[in-house]
mmCIF file of N, CA and C in Angstrom:
data_model
loop_
_atom_site.group_PDB
_atom_site.id
_atom_site.type_symbol
_atom_site.label_atom_id
_atom_site.label_comp_id
_atom_site.label_asym_id
_atom_site.label_seq_id
_atom_site.Cartn_x
_atom_site.Cartn_y
_atom_site.Cartn_z
ATOM 1 N N MET A 1 5.245 20.087 17.898
ATOM 2 C CA MET A 1 6.191 19.062 17.492
ATOM 3 C C MET A 1 5.561 18.232 16.383
ATOM 4 N N GLY A 2 6.362 17.863 15.433
ATOM 5 C CA GLY A 2 5.890 17.051 14.323
ATOM 6 C C GLY A 2 6.167 15.584 14.537
ATOM 7 N N GLU A 3 6.395 14.913 13.461
ATOM 8 C CA GLU A 3 6.628 13.474 13.483
ATOM 9 C C GLU A 3 7.918 13.127 14.217
ATOM 10 N N THR A 4 7.871 12.039 14.969
ATOM 11 C CA THR A 4 9.059 11.482 15.607
ATOM 12 C C THR A 4 9.345 10.144 14.950
ATOM 13 N N PHE A 5 10.558 10.001 14.432
ATOM 14 C CA PHE A 5 10.989 8.781 13.754
ATOM 15 C C PHE A 5 12.214 8.290 14.507
ATOM 16 N N LEU A 6 12.036 7.294 15.356
ATOM 17 C CA LEU A 6 13.102 6.808 16.224
ATOM 18 C C LEU A 6 13.666 5.505 15.690
ATOM 19 N N ILE A 7 14.974 5.494 15.491
ATOM 20 C CA ILE A 7 15.669 4.246 15.175
ATOM 21 C C ILE A 7 16.455 3.882 16.428
ATOM 22 N N PHE A 8 16.010 2.838 17.095
ATOM 23 C CA PHE A 8 16.632 2.395 18.335
ATOM 24 C C PHE A 8 17.543 1.221 18.021
ATOM 25 N N GLY A 9 18.820 1.374 18.325
ATOM 26 C CA GLY A 9 19.772 0.310 18.065
ATOM 27 C C GLY A 9 20.440 -0.175 19.339
ATOM 28 N N ALA A 10 20.666 -1.475 19.410
ATOM 29 C CA ALA A 10 21.354 -2.096 20.541
ATOM 30 C C ALA A 10 21.807 -3.489 20.111
ATOM 31 N N ARG A 11 22.484 -4.183 21.005
ATOM 32 C CA ARG A 11 22.973 -5.522 20.656
ATOM 33 C C ARG A 11 21.838 -6.523 20.490
ATOM 34 N N ASN A 12 20.987 -6.644 21.508
ATOM 35 C CA ASN A 12 19.885 -7.605 21.364
ATOM 36 C C ASN A 12 18.630 -7.115 22.074
ATOM 37 N N SER A 13 17.515 -7.564 21.571
ATOM 38 C CA SER A 13 16.226 -7.058 22.034
ATOM 39 C C SER A 13 15.859 -7.531 23.437
ATOM 40 N N GLN A 14 16.304 -8.700 23.833
ATOM 41 C CA GLN A 14 15.914 -9.232 25.140
ATOM 42 C C GLN A 14 16.633 -8.550 26.299
ATOM 43 N N GLN A 15 17.857 -8.120 26.091
ATOM 44 C CA GLN A 15 18.633 -7.524 27.182
ATOM 45 C C GLN A 15 18.781 -6.012 27.074
ATOM 46 N N ASP A 16 18.704 -5.465 25.879
ATOM 47 C CA ASP A 16 19.082 -4.066 25.677
ATOM 48 C C ASP A 16 17.973 -3.153 25.170
ATOM 49 N N PHE A 17 16.763 -3.630 25.070
ATOM 50 C CA PHE A 17 15.685 -2.820 24.500
ATOM 51 C C PHE A 17 15.082 -1.940 25.601
ATOM 52 N N PHE A 18 15.828 -0.911 25.965
ATOM 53 C CA PHE A 18 15.409 -0.002 27.023
ATOM 54 C C PHE A 18 14.152 0.758 26.614
ATOM 55 N N PHE A 19 13.250 0.939 27.560
ATOM 56 C CA PHE A 19 11.990 1.665 27.351
ATOM 57 C C PHE A 19 11.090 1.004 26.304
ATOM 58 N N ARG A 20 11.243 -0.294 26.126
ATOM 59 C CA ARG A 20 10.448 -1.033 25.136
ATOM 60 C C ARG A 20 8.955 -0.748 25.289
ATOM 61 N N ASP A 21 8.431 -0.907 26.489
ATOM 62 C CA ASP A 21 6.992 -0.721 26.700
ATOM 63 C C ASP A 21 6.565 0.712 26.414
ATOM 64 N N GLU A 22 7.385 1.656 26.830
ATOM 65 C CA GLU A 22 7.059 3.062 26.598
ATOM 66 C C GLU A 22 7.056 3.390 25.106
ATOM 67 N N TRP A 23 8.071 2.889 24.384
ATOM 68 C CA TRP A 23 8.134 3.145 22.936
ATOM 69 C C TRP A 23 6.918 2.543 22.242
ATOM 70 N N HIS A 24 6.595 1.298 22.582
ATOM 71 C CA HIS A 24 5.443 0.646 21.948
ATOM 72 C C HIS A 24 4.141 1.358 22.292
ATOM 73 N N SER A 25 4.033 1.817 23.522
ATOM 74 C CA SER A 25 2.839 2.558 23.923
ATOM 75 C C SER A 25 2.706 3.842 23.109
ATOM 76 N N LEU A 26 3.796 4.555 22.952
ATOM 77 C CA LEU A 26 3.773 5.778 22.138
ATOM 78 C C LEU A 26 3.365 5.482 20.703
ATOM 79 N N GLN A 27 3.863 4.387 20.180
ATOM 80 C CA GLN A 27 3.586 4.059 18.785
ATOM 81 C C GLN A 27 2.142 3.620 18.567
ATOM 82 N N HIS A 28 1.566 2.915 19.529
ATOM 83 C CA HIS A 28 0.249 2.322 19.312
ATOM 84 C C HIS A 28 -0.899 3.072 19.971
ATOM 85 N N ASP A 29 -0.623 3.892 20.963
ATOM 86 C CA ASP A 29 -1.679 4.581 21.703
ATOM 87 C C ASP A 29 -1.646 6.078 21.435
ATOM 88 N N GLN A 30 -1.638 6.446 20.205
ATOM 89 C CA GLN A 30 -1.505 7.860 19.877
ATOM 90 C C GLN A 30 -2.528 8.285 18.840
ATOM 91 N N ASP A 31 -2.738 9.571 18.791
ATOM 92 C CA ASP A 31 -3.501 10.161 17.702
ATOM 93 C C ASP A 31 -2.466 10.501 16.635
ATOM 94 N N THR A 32 -2.303 9.623 15.664
ATOM 95 C CA THR A 32 -1.232 9.778 14.680
ATOM 96 C C THR A 32 -1.378 11.024 13.822
ATOM 97 N N SER A 33 -2.534 11.626 13.804
ATOM 98 C CA SER A 33 -2.686 12.845 13.014
ATOM 99 C C SER A 33 -2.016 14.034 13.688
ATOM 100 N N LEU A 34 -1.799 13.968 14.993
ATOM 101 C CA LEU A 34 -1.206 15.091 15.712
ATOM 102 C C LEU A 34 0.313 14.995 15.788
ATOM 103 N N ASN A 35 0.813 13.944 16.377
ATOM 104 C CA ASN A 35 2.251 13.765 16.564
ATOM 105 C C ASN A 35 2.628 12.324 16.278
ATOM 106 N N PRO A 36 2.728 11.961 15.020
ATOM 107 C CA PRO A 36 3.035 10.568 14.706
ATOM 108 C C PRO A 36 4.387 10.135 15.283
ATOM 109 N N PHE A 37 4.416 8.924 15.791
ATOM 110 C CA PHE A 37 5.624 8.346 16.356
ATOM 111 C C PHE A 37 5.864 7.010 15.675
ATOM 112 N N LYS A 38 7.036 6.854 15.097
ATOM 113 C CA LYS A 38 7.397 5.616 14.402
ATOM 114 C C LYS A 38 8.663 5.068 15.038
ATOM 115 N N LEU A 39 8.622 3.799 15.446
ATOM 116 C CA LEU A 39 9.769 3.133 16.052
ATOM 117 C C LEU A 39 10.306 2.084 15.095
ATOM 118 N N ILE A 40 11.592 2.172 14.808
ATOM 119 C CA ILE A 40 12.313 1.186 14.005
ATOM 120 C C ILE A 40 13.445 0.668 14.889
ATOM 121 N N THR A 41 13.658 -0.631 14.901
ATOM 122 C CA THR A 41 14.734 -1.185 15.722
ATOM 123 C C THR A 41 15.866 -1.721 14.849
ATOM 124 N N ALA A 42 17.046 -1.727 15.452
ATOM 125 C CA ALA A 42 18.239 -2.265 14.802
ATOM 126 C C ALA A 42 19.028 -3.020 15.871
ATOM 127 N N PHE A 43 18.787 -4.313 15.970
ATOM 128 C CA PHE A 43 19.496 -5.135 16.950
ATOM 129 C C PHE A 43 20.572 -5.939 16.224
ATOM 130 N N SER A 44 21.808 -5.715 16.629
ATOM 131 C CA SER A 44 22.926 -6.290 15.878
ATOM 132 C C SER A 44 23.189 -7.763 16.177
ATOM 133 N N ARG A 45 22.702 -8.289 17.286
ATOM 134 C CA ARG A 45 23.039 -9.667 17.642
ATOM 135 C C ARG A 45 21.845 -10.623 17.647
ATOM 136 N N ASP A 46 20.678 -10.169 17.266
ATOM 137 C CA ASP A 46 19.486 -11.028 17.301
ATOM 138 C C ASP A 46 19.396 -11.984 16.119
ATOM 139 N N GLN A 47 20.184 -11.779 15.121
ATOM 140 C CA GLN A 47 20.138 -12.607 13.925
ATOM 141 C C GLN A 47 21.563 -12.749 13.389
ATOM 142 N N GLU A 48 21.744 -13.651 12.465
ATOM 143 C CA GLU A 48 23.082 -13.906 11.925
ATOM 144 C C GLU A 48 23.644 -12.667 11.225
ATOM 145 N N GLN A 49 22.827 -12.051 10.385
ATOM 146 C CA GLN A 49 23.238 -10.835 9.674
ATOM 147 C C GLN A 49 23.035 -9.634 10.599
ATOM 148 N N LYS A 50 24.111 -8.982 10.986
ATOM 149 C CA LYS A 50 24.008 -7.856 11.912
ATOM 150 C C LYS A 50 23.272 -6.684 11.263
ATOM 151 N N ILE A 51 22.445 -6.021 12.057
ATOM 152 C CA ILE A 51 21.706 -4.845 11.603
ATOM 153 C C ILE A 51 22.058 -3.698 12.536
ATOM 154 N N TYR A 52 22.524 -2.605 11.949
ATOM 155 C CA TYR A 52 22.910 -1.430 12.714
ATOM 156 C C TYR A 52 22.007 -0.252 12.358
ATOM 157 N N VAL A 53 22.059 0.788 13.181
ATOM 158 C CA VAL A 53 21.255 1.990 12.934
ATOM 159 C C VAL A 53 21.539 2.539 11.541
ATOM 160 N N GLN A 54 22.790 2.570 11.135
ATOM 161 C CA GLN A 54 23.124 3.115 9.813
ATOM 162 C C GLN A 54 22.486 2.300 8.687
ATOM 163 N N ASP A 55 22.292 1.003 8.907
ATOM 164 C CA ASP A 55 21.592 0.177 7.917
ATOM 165 C C ASP A 55 20.135 0.600 7.809
ATOM 166 N N ARG A 56 19.521 0.875 8.940
ATOM 167 C CA ARG A 56 18.116 1.318 8.938
ATOM 168 C C ARG A 56 17.977 2.709 8.315
ATOM 169 N N ILE A 57 18.956 3.568 8.525
ATOM 170 C CA ILE A 57 18.919 4.891 7.891
ATOM 171 C C ILE A 57 18.886 4.725 6.381
ATOM 172 N N ARG A 58 19.714 3.857 5.865
ATOM 173 C CA ARG A 58 19.734 3.626 4.416
ATOM 174 C C ARG A 58 18.446 2.946 3.946
ATOM 175 N N GLU A 59 17.920 2.034 4.745
ATOM 176 C CA GLU A 59 16.682 1.341 4.388
ATOM 177 C C GLU A 59 15.500 2.314 4.301
ATOM 178 N N TYR A 60 15.443 3.260 5.203
ATOM 179 C CA TYR A 60 14.343 4.230 5.251
ATOM 180 C C TYR A 60 14.769 5.581 4.668
ATOM 181 N N ARG A 61 15.676 5.545 3.725
ATOM 182 C CA ARG A 61 16.301 6.754 3.193
ATOM 183 C C ARG A 61 15.315 7.776 2.650
ATOM 184 N N ALA A 62 14.308 7.351 1.931
ATOM 185 C CA ALA A 62 13.361 8.311 1.351
ATOM 186 C C ALA A 62 12.607 9.050 2.450
ATOM 187 N N HIS A 63 12.171 8.329 3.452
ATOM 188 C CA HIS A 63 11.422 8.942 4.547
ATOM 189 C C HIS A 63 12.315 9.891 5.349
ATOM 190 N N ILE A 64 13.523 9.455 5.641
ATOM 191 C CA ILE A 64 14.455 10.282 6.406
ATOM 192 C C ILE A 64 14.832 11.525 5.616
ATOM 193 N N ALA A 65 15.097 11.377 4.334
ATOM 194 C CA ALA A 65 15.427 12.538 3.503
ATOM 195 C C ALA A 65 14.279 13.540 3.494
ATOM 196 N N ARG A 66 13.054 13.047 3.390
ATOM 197 C CA ARG A 66 11.896 13.942 3.395
ATOM 198 C C ARG A 66 11.804 14.696 4.722
ATOM 199 N N LEU A 67 11.975 13.987 5.830
ATOM 200 C CA LEU A 67 11.911 14.637 7.139
ATOM 201 C C LEU A 67 12.995 15.698 7.295
ATOM 202 N N VAL A 68 14.200 15.375 6.864
ATOM 203 C CA VAL A 68 15.330 16.290 7.036
ATOM 204 C C VAL A 68 15.237 17.478 6.086
ATOM 205 N N LEU A 69 14.945 17.212 4.817
ATOM 206 C CA LEU A 69 14.965 18.281 3.820
ATOM 207 C C LEU A 69 13.676 19.099 3.788
ATOM 208 N N GLU A 70 12.538 18.435 3.833
ATOM 209 C CA GLU A 70 11.265 19.151 3.748
ATOM 210 C C GLU A 70 10.737 19.548 5.121
ATOM 211 N N GLY A 71 10.886 18.664 6.077
ATOM 212 C CA GLY A 71 10.356 18.920 7.409
ATOM 213 C C GLY A 71 11.327 19.630 8.324
ATOM 214 N N ARG A 72 12.558 19.812 7.842
ATOM 215 C CA ARG A 72 13.608 20.443 8.642
ATOM 216 C C ARG A 72 13.725 19.777 10.012
ATOM 217 N N ALA A 73 13.752 18.461 9.984
ATOM 218 C CA ALA A 73 13.815 17.664 11.206
ATOM 219 C C ALA A 73 15.125 17.889 11.949
ATOM 220 N N THR A 74 15.077 17.612 13.233
ATOM 221 C CA THR A 74 16.275 17.556 14.051
ATOM 222 C C THR A 74 16.710 16.096 14.106
ATOM 223 N N PHE A 75 17.986 15.856 13.877
ATOM 224 C CA PHE A 75 18.556 14.515 13.825
ATOM 225 C C PHE A 75 19.428 14.360 15.068
ATOM 226 N N VAL A 76 19.087 13.423 15.942
ATOM 227 C CA VAL A 76 19.794 13.252 17.207
ATOM 228 C C VAL A 76 20.458 11.879 17.237
ATOM 229 N N VAL A 77 21.746 11.863 17.547
ATOM 230 C CA VAL A 77 22.515 10.624 17.651
ATOM 231 C C VAL A 77 22.936 10.468 19.109
ATOM 232 N N CYS A 78 22.577 9.352 19.721
ATOM 233 C CA CYS A 78 22.938 9.081 21.115
ATOM 234 C C CYS A 78 23.508 7.682 21.222
ATOM 235 N N GLY A 79 24.492 7.515 22.094
ATOM 236 C CA GLY A 79 25.028 6.182 22.331
ATOM 237 C C GLY A 79 26.531 6.178 22.477
ATOM 238 N N SER A 80 27.109 5.050 22.191
ATOM 239 C CA SER A 80 28.542 4.835 22.326
ATOM 240 C C SER A 80 29.334 5.809 21.460
ATOM 241 N N SER A 81 30.454 6.271 21.990
ATOM 242 C CA SER A 81 31.277 7.216 21.235
ATOM 243 C C SER A 81 32.310 6.518 20.362
ATOM 244 N N GLY A 82 32.201 5.221 20.187
ATOM 245 C CA GLY A 82 33.121 4.490 19.315
ATOM 246 C C GLY A 82 32.914 4.860 17.858
ATOM 247 N N SER A 83 32.752 3.886 17.011
ATOM 248 C CA SER A 83 32.601 4.137 15.575
ATOM 249 C C SER A 83 31.166 4.474 15.171
ATOM 250 N N MET A 84 30.200 4.246 16.055
ATOM 251 C CA MET A 84 28.793 4.454 15.720
ATOM 252 C C MET A 84 28.467 5.876 15.261
ATOM 253 N N PRO A 85 28.860 6.927 15.988
ATOM 254 C CA PRO A 85 28.469 8.272 15.552
ATOM 255 C C PRO A 85 28.958 8.616 14.143
ATOM 256 N N LYS A 86 30.184 8.240 13.837
ATOM 257 C CA LYS A 86 30.733 8.514 12.510
ATOM 258 C C LYS A 86 29.982 7.720 11.438
ATOM 259 N N ALA A 87 29.662 6.461 11.719
ATOM 260 C CA ALA A 87 28.940 5.623 10.752
ATOM 261 C C ALA A 87 27.526 6.139 10.516
ATOM 262 N N VAL A 88 26.866 6.606 11.568
ATOM 263 C CA VAL A 88 25.511 7.147 11.432
ATOM 264 C C VAL A 88 25.543 8.446 10.635
ATOM 265 N N ARG A 89 26.489 9.307 10.943
ATOM 266 C CA ARG A 89 26.615 10.571 10.202
ATOM 267 C C ARG A 89 26.867 10.291 8.720
ATOM 268 N N GLN A 90 27.753 9.338 8.429
ATOM 269 C CA GLN A 90 28.051 9.007 7.036
ATOM 270 C C GLN A 90 26.823 8.443 6.333
ATOM 271 N N ALA A 91 26.034 7.650 7.033
ATOM 272 C CA ALA A 91 24.806 7.108 6.437
ATOM 273 C C ALA A 91 23.849 8.234 6.069
ATOM 274 N N LEU A 92 23.703 9.228 6.946
ATOM 275 C CA LEU A 92 22.842 10.370 6.633
ATOM 276 C C LEU A 92 23.389 11.133 5.431
ATOM 277 N N ILE A 93 24.678 11.352 5.386
ATOM 278 C CA ILE A 93 25.301 12.037 4.246
ATOM 279 C C ILE A 93 25.054 11.252 2.966
ATOM 280 N N ASP A 94 25.240 9.946 3.009
ATOM 281 C CA ASP A 94 25.007 9.108 1.826
ATOM 282 C C ASP A 94 23.565 9.217 1.344
ATOM 283 N N VAL A 95 22.626 9.211 2.282
ATOM 284 C CA VAL A 95 21.209 9.322 1.931
ATOM 285 C C VAL A 95 20.930 10.662 1.260
ATOM 286 N N LEU A 96 21.402 11.739 1.861
ATOM 287 C CA LEU A 96 21.149 13.068 1.300
ATOM 288 C C LEU A 96 21.863 13.264 -0.033
ATOM 289 N N ALA A 97 23.026 12.652 -0.194
ATOM 290 C CA ALA A 97 23.789 12.790 -1.438
ATOM 291 C C ALA A 97 23.068 12.167 -2.621
ATOM 292 N N ASP A 98 22.236 11.180 -2.361
ATOM 293 C CA ASP A 98 21.558 10.449 -3.436
ATOM 294 C C ASP A 98 20.190 11.008 -3.807
ATOM 295 N N ILE A 99 19.805 12.130 -3.232
ATOM 296 C CA ILE A 99 18.496 12.716 -3.517
ATOM 297 C C ILE A 99 18.572 13.525 -4.803
ATOM 298 N N ASP A 100 17.592 13.323 -5.690
ATOM 299 C CA ASP A 100 17.580 14.116 -6.924
ATOM 300 C C ASP A 100 16.793 15.408 -6.717
ATOM 301 N N ASP A 101 16.674 16.212 -7.756
ATOM 302 C CA ASP A 101 16.050 17.531 -7.627
ATOM 303 C C ASP A 101 14.547 17.474 -7.366
ATOM 304 N N ARG A 102 13.939 16.306 -7.436
ATOM 305 C CA ARG A 102 12.520 16.147 -7.113
ATOM 306 C C ARG A 102 12.330 15.449 -5.767
ATOM 307 N N GLY A 103 13.427 15.257 -5.041
ATOM 308 C CA GLY A 103 13.336 14.613 -3.738
ATOM 309 C C GLY A 103 13.287 13.106 -3.793
ATOM 310 N N ASN A 104 13.540 12.544 -4.960
ATOM 311 C CA ASN A 104 13.531 11.089 -5.109
ATOM 312 C C ASN A 104 14.898 10.521 -4.759
ATOM 313 N N VAL A 105 14.905 9.324 -4.228
ATOM 314 C CA VAL A 105 16.174 8.703 -3.872
ATOM 315 C C VAL A 105 16.758 7.882 -5.010
ATOM 316 N N GLU A 106 16.020 7.748 -6.078
ATOM 317 C CA GLU A 106 16.525 7.049 -7.259
ATOM 318 C C GLU A 106 16.823 8.094 -8.333
ATOM 319 N N GLY A 107 17.782 7.826 -9.166
ATOM 320 C CA GLY A 107 18.070 8.760 -10.241
ATOM 321 C C GLY A 107 19.326 9.564 -9.974
ATOM 322 N N ALA A 108 19.486 10.599 -10.753
ATOM 323 C CA ALA A 108 20.690 11.420 -10.675
ATOM 324 C C ALA A 108 20.723 12.209 -9.369
ATOM 325 N N ALA A 109 21.832 12.133 -8.680
ATOM 326 C CA ALA A 109 21.992 12.883 -7.437
ATOM 327 C C ALA A 109 22.308 14.335 -7.744
ATOM 328 N N VAL A 110 21.632 15.229 -7.066
ATOM 329 C CA VAL A 110 21.865 16.653 -7.249
ATOM 330 C C VAL A 110 22.796 17.184 -6.171
ATOM 331 N N MET A 111 22.576 16.763 -4.938
ATOM 332 C CA MET A 111 23.350 17.286 -3.822
ATOM 333 C C MET A 111 24.772 16.733 -3.833
ATOM 334 N N GLY A 112 24.933 15.464 -4.103
ATOM 335 C CA GLY A 112 26.250 14.846 -4.092
ATOM 336 C C GLY A 112 26.826 14.769 -2.685
ATOM 337 N N ILE A 113 27.941 14.073 -2.557
ATOM 338 C CA ILE A 113 28.570 13.881 -1.242
ATOM 339 C C ILE A 113 29.007 15.212 -0.640
ATOM 340 N N GLU A 114 29.673 16.039 -1.423
ATOM 341 C CA GLU A 114 30.167 17.315 -0.892
ATOM 342 C C GLU A 114 29.012 18.196 -0.419
ATOM 343 N N GLY A 115 27.966 18.269 -1.218
ATOM 344 C CA GLY A 115 26.800 19.063 -0.835
ATOM 345 C C GLY A 115 26.122 18.513 0.406
ATOM 346 N N ALA A 116 26.047 17.192 0.501
ATOM 347 C CA ALA A 116 25.421 16.561 1.665
ATOM 348 C C ALA A 116 26.246 16.803 2.927
ATOM 349 N N GLU A 117 27.568 16.744 2.805
ATOM 350 C CA GLU A 117 28.431 17.030 3.955
ATOM 351 C C GLU A 117 28.225 18.463 4.433
ATOM 352 N N LYS A 118 28.143 19.396 3.489
ATOM 353 C CA LYS A 118 27.902 20.799 3.851
ATOM 354 C C LYS A 118 26.529 20.965 4.494
ATOM 355 N N TYR A 119 25.545 20.250 3.970
ATOM 356 C CA TYR A 119 24.193 20.341 4.517
ATOM 357 C C TYR A 119 24.170 19.845 5.966
ATOM 358 N N VAL A 120 24.816 18.720 6.239
ATOM 359 C CA VAL A 120 24.853 18.181 7.601
ATOM 360 C C VAL A 120 25.655 19.109 8.516
ATOM 361 N N ASP A 121 26.737 19.694 8.012
ATOM 362 C CA ASP A 121 27.484 20.686 8.799
ATOM 363 C C ASP A 121 26.583 21.864 9.163
ATOM 364 N N GLN A 122 25.777 22.320 8.204
ATOM 365 C CA GLN A 122 24.855 23.428 8.455
ATOM 366 C C GLN A 122 23.781 23.016 9.465
ATOM 367 N N MET A 123 23.298 21.791 9.352
ATOM 368 C CA MET A 123 22.337 21.284 10.342
ATOM 369 C C MET A 123 22.935 21.369 11.744
ATOM 370 N N GLN A 124 24.206 21.002 11.855
ATOM 371 C CA GLN A 124 24.877 21.028 13.152
ATOM 372 C C GLN A 124 24.961 22.463 13.679
ATOM 373 N N LYS A 125 25.305 23.410 12.817
ATOM 374 C CA LYS A 125 25.383 24.820 13.222
ATOM 375 C C LYS A 125 24.030 25.348 13.674
ATOM 376 N N GLU A 126 22.960 24.860 13.050
ATOM 377 C CA GLU A 126 21.600 25.302 13.377
ATOM 378 C C GLU A 126 21.008 24.552 14.566
ATOM 379 N N GLY A 127 21.741 23.584 15.100
ATOM 380 C CA GLY A 127 21.219 22.786 16.202
ATOM 381 C C GLY A 127 20.235 21.726 15.757
ATOM 382 N N ARG A 128 20.290 21.356 14.482
ATOM 383 C CA ARG A 128 19.399 20.327 13.942
ATOM 384 C C ARG A 128 20.094 18.971 13.829
ATOM 385 N N TYR A 129 21.393 18.933 14.034
ATOM 386 C CA TYR A 129 22.136 17.671 14.099
ATOM 387 C C TYR A 129 22.835 17.670 15.451
ATOM 388 N N LEU A 130 22.350 16.833 16.342
ATOM 389 C CA LEU A 130 22.858 16.791 17.712
ATOM 390 C C LEU A 130 23.465 15.432 17.994
ATOM 391 N N GLN A 131 24.527 15.445 18.787
ATOM 392 C CA GLN A 131 25.199 14.193 19.116
ATOM 393 C C GLN A 131 25.504 14.170 20.604
ATOM 394 N N GLU A 132 25.020 13.149 21.285
ATOM 395 C CA GLU A 132 25.290 12.937 22.706
ATOM 396 C C GLU A 132 25.847 11.526 22.838
ATOM 397 N N THR A 133 27.157 11.436 22.912
ATOM 398 C CA THR A 133 27.801 10.124 22.964
ATOM 399 C C THR A 133 28.743 10.052 24.155
ATOM 400 N N TRP A 134 28.995 8.841 24.587
ATOM 401 C CA TRP A 134 29.841 8.638 25.753
ATOM 402 C C TRP A 134 30.674 7.390 25.596
#
């Protein structure tokens, strides 16, 4: 297994940060050269400006694009079946659409929206884009 990049989203950190200790332990008590684990949080109610998982995807777009395109990462979406899964999928598509031919997130987009949608569809067919929502 390679790098794990977890974006954990919930309403607030005090009531909804499930497995907080376990996530922090994984992040800080590891041999990062073997299986790096990175935890990013997105708590929508802890501050005035709401932060969602899709915002973090866009914020970490270069890293996520590298993992997905070069590392052939598996992208897993879990949580509420409301608008979140669609918003997260669109954020990934937006990130991939903006990648240029050198893998940079700035500059001319090569993949474009249509290409990114096809890429994510292919990820789903290959079992690299998984969704478990309820």
